[in-house]
Amino acid sequence: MRVKDHYNVLAVYSLRYKAGREHFVGVLDEIADKNWILSTIMPERFISAKELVNEFGEPYDGFILSMPGTDEVMTRIAQSNKPTVLVNITDRRLAARCDSVASVWLDNADIGRCAARHLIERGEYKSVGYAHGTKRNFYSTERMTAFRQVMKQGGYEISVFPDDDEFSDYLVRLRRWLKELPKPAAIMAVADMSAAKIINICKEEGFDVPSQVSVIGSDNDVSQHAKCGMSISSVCTNMRMMGRQAVKELDFLFRHPKWNGRPHEVLIPAKGVFVGESTARSVSATRLVKLAFDFIFENRRRDITPAEVAAHLGCSRSLAELRFSQIKGTTIRKAIENARLDEVQIQLRSGESVNEIVKSMQFTSANQLYRIYKRHFGHTIRQERRGSQVWKPQRNLG
């Protein structure tokens, strides 16, 4: 096989949104050690055969297409038999070829499953819904189908918006749908952009998110958080991996020009779930506080913070503090101090030295421990050692 000095490659990408930018970063990562001359073009300019040669008049040796071009240009690529990788798109002309074609797909079913499992793990609901965007895409249908299957296994039937192919008056109908869902409700939106719209409508209608409506999106687009005033729980898609895989597939096609196998297809699974404020655990206030106390007790030897406790609960710091005040009449910080100082007394009584306790329990210094101890108990560690106080070990978190 003759190896070329270099390969001219055209990548068609839109960098307007985060997903496209992440795709392209993956491409750049993977081509770093390859003898490729990479050109890129926006899909709206990928319209004619003249785009199939680079600025030096050299024809491209291969293509990475994350978005299709016009009918004319796609037909020319199919007829050229040039190695081509389709990223999250399909084309009937290219699909008809049995060589020099590969496809890299986001595993939309995995995204739907991840969202469903996350919601099931975090609460119980009277209703569950799935919201498409402003039009029905194949990936939205795939996510919805998998979401529905997992939710059905969990005992939930889902309501789909819209339940037809009518997308006119989208926001008006979405508002009506949200109002009609029995609360508490859990909703998966096709993407974070749609999730932000749902959260804003809920706020306008007086539905608390997440206690009345839990919302999860997809793509982990942090730019949407500011649009709705809270962090959005989201299934993290591995767009960068898609870009890297696209390069690997094209490299394979370059190295195997007589490949006669079936078109290769690769699915890229979700990375996991970013847990934001929009899907806090749907549990009673008493249960929430109990979970917090259990976490504090289990971590009493670490210098944990109230923010860590709230993160463990999956709710905002303000909500966690409110529940502590309502149920125990105390603060999270005070509960942490109670647990840690009780543990200090236990270790002192067992003969541990102050320096050993400082090290094992992550105090910054012995002086810090002395100060906190006296403020908390009203007597010094030395007095404790002398037995001037009658003390009975107990678990006193608040």
XYZ file of C-alpha atoms in Angstrom:
398
model
C 0.000 0.000 0.000
C 1.386 3.392 -0.995
C 1.459 5.804 1.930
C 0.891 9.433 1.009
C 3.064 12.251 2.296
C -0.058 13.856 3.643
C -3.838 13.601 3.485
C -6.120 16.531 2.774
C -9.130 16.267 5.054
C -12.262 18.396 5.210
C -14.278 18.552 8.440
C -17.746 20.060 8.274
C -18.639 21.527 11.670
C -20.753 24.240 13.193
C -18.997 25.769 16.200
C -22.007 27.791 17.280
C -23.024 25.461 20.101
C -21.097 23.608 22.772
C -21.696 20.167 21.222
C -20.077 21.159 17.920
C -17.143 22.804 19.682
C -16.569 19.702 21.817
C -16.740 17.520 18.681
C -14.131 19.626 16.981
C -11.802 19.701 19.991
C -11.807 15.910 19.867
C -10.841 16.015 16.194
C -7.945 18.371 16.937
C -6.785 16.180 19.827
C -6.656 13.054 17.713
C -4.982 14.444 14.570
C -2.037 15.883 16.500
C 0.310 13.083 15.407
C -1.099 12.507 11.925
C 0.150 13.672 8.537
C -3.126 15.418 7.763
C -3.787 18.877 6.436
C -7.118 19.738 8.002
C -9.587 22.226 6.586
C -12.981 23.080 8.037
C -16.118 24.649 6.723
C -19.447 25.636 8.189
C -22.388 23.510 6.966
C -24.208 26.506 5.480
C -21.265 27.039 3.129
C -20.974 23.384 2.150
C -23.143 23.841 -0.901
C -21.322 23.014 -4.131
C -18.648 20.836 -5.738
C -16.119 23.664 -5.580
C -15.931 23.061 -1.818
C -14.483 19.600 -2.492
C -11.004 21.022 -3.160
C -8.869 22.938 -0.705
C -7.483 26.450 -1.004
C -4.522 25.131 -3.013
C -6.765 23.448 -5.556
C -6.025 19.963 -4.210
C -8.950 17.547 -3.887
C -9.731 16.291 -0.429
C -8.721 12.731 0.350
C -11.388 12.244 3.008
C -14.248 13.856 4.880
C -15.565 14.104 8.431
C -19.151 15.284 8.268
C -20.933 16.284 11.465
C -23.576 18.058 9.381
C -24.705 17.367 5.820
C -24.174 19.646 2.875
C -26.539 20.302 -0.010
C -27.976 17.512 -2.100
C -25.479 18.323 -4.882
C -22.364 18.127 -2.717
C -23.465 15.004 -0.866
C -24.127 13.264 -4.173
C -20.654 14.179 -5.414
C -19.032 12.786 -2.248
C -20.975 9.545 -2.614
C -19.918 9.215 -6.253
C -16.273 9.987 -5.463
C -15.898 6.953 -3.208
C -13.611 9.019 -0.954
C -13.245 7.826 2.673
C -16.003 9.495 4.655
C -17.005 9.482 8.306
C -20.512 10.551 9.284
C -20.767 11.896 12.828
C -24.292 11.659 14.245
C -25.873 12.041 10.806
C -26.928 9.721 8.016
C -27.161 10.007 4.253
C -28.929 7.515 1.993
C -26.380 7.850 -0.831
C -23.379 7.289 1.403
C -25.197 4.569 3.327
C -25.610 2.669 0.049
C -21.825 2.359 -0.251
C -20.254 -0.716 1.282
C -16.733 0.650 1.458
C -14.899 3.738 2.673
C -17.744 4.788 4.945
C -17.970 4.795 8.748
C -20.468 6.266 11.173
C -19.990 7.531 14.712
C -23.181 7.880 16.705
C -24.036 9.288 20.087
C -25.763 6.509 22.028
C -29.071 8.296 22.507
C -30.674 5.266 24.107
C -27.981 5.313 26.789
C -28.722 8.994 27.422
C -32.403 8.210 27.973
C -31.582 5.324 30.286
C -29.167 7.424 32.356
C -31.755 10.155 32.814
C -34.447 7.683 33.890
C -32.209 5.924 36.398
C -31.144 9.232 37.886
C -34.720 10.362 38.444
C -35.795 7.009 39.874
C -32.894 7.042 42.325
C -33.727 10.516 43.567
C -37.380 10.349 44.460
C -40.947 9.236 44.019
C -43.315 10.997 41.674
C -46.995 11.205 40.831
C -46.202 11.717 37.164
C -43.274 11.504 34.742
C -42.870 13.314 31.447
C -40.586 13.624 28.449
C -40.315 16.874 26.482
C -39.112 17.058 22.887
C -37.571 20.283 21.622
C -39.191 22.585 19.091
C -39.090 19.822 16.499
C -38.964 16.042 16.579
C -35.485 14.713 15.792
C -34.392 11.100 15.512
C -32.153 11.485 18.549
C -34.994 12.888 20.643
C -37.180 9.920 19.731
C -34.377 7.501 20.623
C -33.839 9.169 24.000
C -37.575 9.209 24.706
C -38.015 5.527 23.829
C -35.224 4.364 26.158
C -36.368 6.762 28.891
C -39.872 5.333 28.664
C -38.644 1.731 28.860
C -36.629 2.277 32.044
C -39.365 4.347 33.651
C -41.898 1.611 32.883
C -39.645 -0.896 34.620
C -39.648 1.465 37.599
C -43.432 1.511 37.672
C -44.062 4.780 35.827
C -45.955 5.552 32.643
C -44.736 8.712 30.922
C -46.510 11.619 29.315
C -44.809 12.902 26.142
C -44.844 16.505 24.954
C -45.950 17.036 22.325
C -47.850 13.787 21.871
C -48.301 14.526 18.170
C -46.241 16.149 15.427
C -47.699 19.598 16.038
C -45.013 22.022 17.220
C -46.789 25.332 16.631
C -47.399 27.493 19.723
C -44.712 25.402 21.383
C -44.297 27.410 24.592
C -48.033 27.927 25.100
C -48.722 24.226 24.784
C -45.678 23.337 26.905
C -46.990 25.571 29.699
C -50.396 23.881 29.538
C -48.789 20.430 29.641
C -46.669 21.324 32.679
C -49.691 22.688 34.544
C -51.637 19.481 33.933
C -48.934 17.088 35.180
C -49.754 15.789 38.696
C -47.144 16.967 41.203
C -44.531 16.006 42.235
C -43.474 15.393 38.658
C -40.211 14.330 37.013
C -39.340 15.457 33.494
C -36.600 14.603 31.055
C -36.014 17.288 28.428
C -34.287 16.357 25.188
C -31.529 18.897 25.919
C -30.539 21.509 28.480
C -31.931 24.303 26.322
C -35.399 22.758 26.634
C -34.814 22.022 30.325
C -34.103 25.709 30.970
C -37.388 26.671 29.275
C -39.277 24.170 31.425
C -37.690 25.471 34.627
C -38.555 29.076 33.745
C -42.179 28.176 33.068
C -42.344 26.317 36.378
C -41.055 29.395 38.186
C -43.595 31.604 36.439
C -46.403 29.215 37.393
C -45.249 28.891 40.998
C -44.081 25.253 40.752
C -40.996 24.818 42.899
C -38.074 23.144 41.176
C -37.129 20.526 42.280
C -39.591 19.790 45.103
C -42.660 19.909 42.814
C -41.024 19.387 39.426
C -37.651 17.692 38.953
C -36.007 18.392 35.597
C -33.083 16.712 33.849
C -31.676 17.611 30.460
C -28.790 16.454 28.304
C -25.463 17.788 26.983
C -24.387 19.477 30.259
C -24.502 22.920 28.659
C -23.588 25.231 31.555
C -24.521 28.290 29.491
C -28.164 27.323 30.094
C -27.837 27.600 33.886
C -27.862 31.403 33.819
C -30.987 31.361 31.643
C -33.042 29.691 34.370
C -31.198 30.755 37.524
C -30.114 27.309 38.705
C -27.762 24.478 37.809
C -29.494 21.920 35.599
C -29.015 18.218 36.186
C -27.917 16.793 32.864
C -26.741 13.622 31.154
C -23.177 14.327 30.031
C -22.596 13.382 26.417
C -19.066 12.529 25.329
C -18.814 14.823 22.332
C -15.048 15.028 22.511
C -14.826 11.251 22.272
C -17.010 11.405 19.173
C -14.538 13.727 17.480
C -11.619 11.522 18.439
C -13.407 8.410 17.203
C -14.234 10.108 13.893
C -10.524 10.675 13.287
C -9.718 7.064 14.200
C -12.332 5.800 11.762
C -11.071 7.975 8.923
C -7.494 6.930 9.662
C -8.580 3.288 9.393
C -10.208 3.953 6.015
C -7.055 5.700 4.765
C -4.923 2.731 5.822
C -7.338 0.155 4.323
C -8.303 1.563 0.883
C -9.607 -1.802 -0.331
C -11.822 -2.375 2.682
C -14.853 -4.367 1.567
C -16.549 -4.905 4.892
C -19.870 -3.487 5.959
C -19.887 0.205 6.902
C -18.498 0.459 10.405
C -20.745 1.999 13.076
C -19.573 3.054 16.544
C -21.801 4.085 19.470
C -20.413 6.548 22.014
C -22.099 6.097 25.426
C -22.932 8.846 27.897
C -20.258 9.882 30.395
C -22.664 10.005 33.343
C -24.943 12.547 35.007
C -24.081 15.999 36.274
C -26.214 16.460 39.382
C -27.510 20.013 39.608
C -30.138 21.795 41.650
C -32.989 20.836 39.340
C -33.266 17.245 40.623
C -32.781 17.374 44.378
C -33.931 14.284 46.218
C -37.712 14.220 46.539
C -37.852 13.185 50.178
C -39.601 14.499 53.259
C -37.894 17.132 55.380
C -37.431 14.636 58.212
C -35.892 12.055 55.897
C -33.628 14.697 54.325
C -32.268 15.720 57.724
C -31.767 12.078 58.747
C -29.736 11.456 55.591
C -27.656 14.508 56.427
C -27.024 13.397 60.011
C -26.005 9.937 58.822
C -23.544 11.481 56.359
C -22.124 13.798 59.015
C -21.674 10.962 61.503
C -20.001 8.713 58.951
C -17.589 11.524 58.028
C -17.064 13.020 61.484
C -13.315 12.393 61.320
C -13.033 14.533 58.174
C -13.187 18.312 58.069
C -16.346 18.344 55.948
C -18.265 21.500 55.080
C -21.997 22.315 54.923
C -21.629 22.540 51.142
C -20.450 18.903 51.041
C -23.475 17.853 53.081
C -25.837 19.655 50.703
C -24.074 18.103 47.706
C -24.537 14.640 49.229
C -28.244 15.357 49.658
C -28.486 16.600 46.073
C -30.139 19.877 47.051
C -29.137 23.493 47.447
C -27.336 24.706 50.567
C -30.221 27.038 51.389
C -32.794 24.217 51.255
C -30.645 21.961 53.442
C -30.202 24.748 56.025
C -33.936 25.428 56.002
C -34.742 21.779 56.703
C -32.178 21.654 59.542
C -33.734 24.730 61.121
C -37.265 23.346 60.773
C -36.558 19.832 62.063
C -33.662 20.270 64.518
C -33.546 23.984 65.263
C -29.847 24.097 64.390
C -27.480 24.645 61.489
C -25.496 22.174 59.421
C -22.228 23.690 60.645
C -23.302 23.218 64.275
C -24.292 19.599 63.594
C -20.860 18.950 62.070
C -19.144 20.523 65.080
C -21.245 18.471 67.525
C -20.333 15.225 65.775
C -16.639 16.057 65.549
C -16.274 17.244 69.140
C -18.082 14.196 70.492
C -15.598 12.085 68.560
C -12.736 14.127 70.024
C -13.976 13.372 73.547
C -14.206 9.672 72.763
C -10.614 9.665 71.528
C -9.392 11.659 74.521
C -11.043 9.199 76.887
C -9.403 6.334 75.032
C -5.972 7.850 75.644
C -5.223 9.436 72.267
C -2.891 12.452 72.374
C -3.963 15.863 71.126
C -1.447 15.714 68.273
C -2.772 12.322 67.183
C -6.333 13.635 67.203
C -5.336 16.750 65.258
C -3.753 14.591 62.568
C -6.439 11.889 62.361
C -9.350 14.348 62.342
C -7.859 16.967 60.011
C -7.749 19.919 62.421
C -5.353 22.604 61.217
C -3.443 22.743 64.503
C -3.548 21.821 68.175
C -4.347 25.438 69.027
C -7.405 25.310 66.786
C -8.609 22.183 68.550
C -8.023 23.704 71.997
C -10.074 26.803 71.052
C -12.957 24.901 69.492
C -13.077 22.406 72.361
C -13.283 25.056 75.099
C -15.887 27.075 73.210
C -17.986 23.990 72.628
C -17.834 22.319 76.050
C -17.066 25.247 78.309
C -13.951 23.618 79.755
C -10.458 22.818 78.512
C -8.977 19.565 77.306
C -6.664 19.607 80.342
C -9.695 19.801 82.641
C -11.226 16.935 80.720
C -8.064 14.918 81.233
C -8.169 15.586 84.962
C -11.702 14.307 85.132
C -13.150 17.518 86.504
C -16.186 17.047 84.330
C -18.532 14.110 84.476
C -19.039 13.041 80.908
C -20.827 10.216 79.246
C -20.030 9.513 75.576
C -23.075 9.946 73.377
C -23.957 10.723 69.814
C -25.064 14.358 69.921
C -25.454 15.774 66.451
C -27.960 18.466 67.168
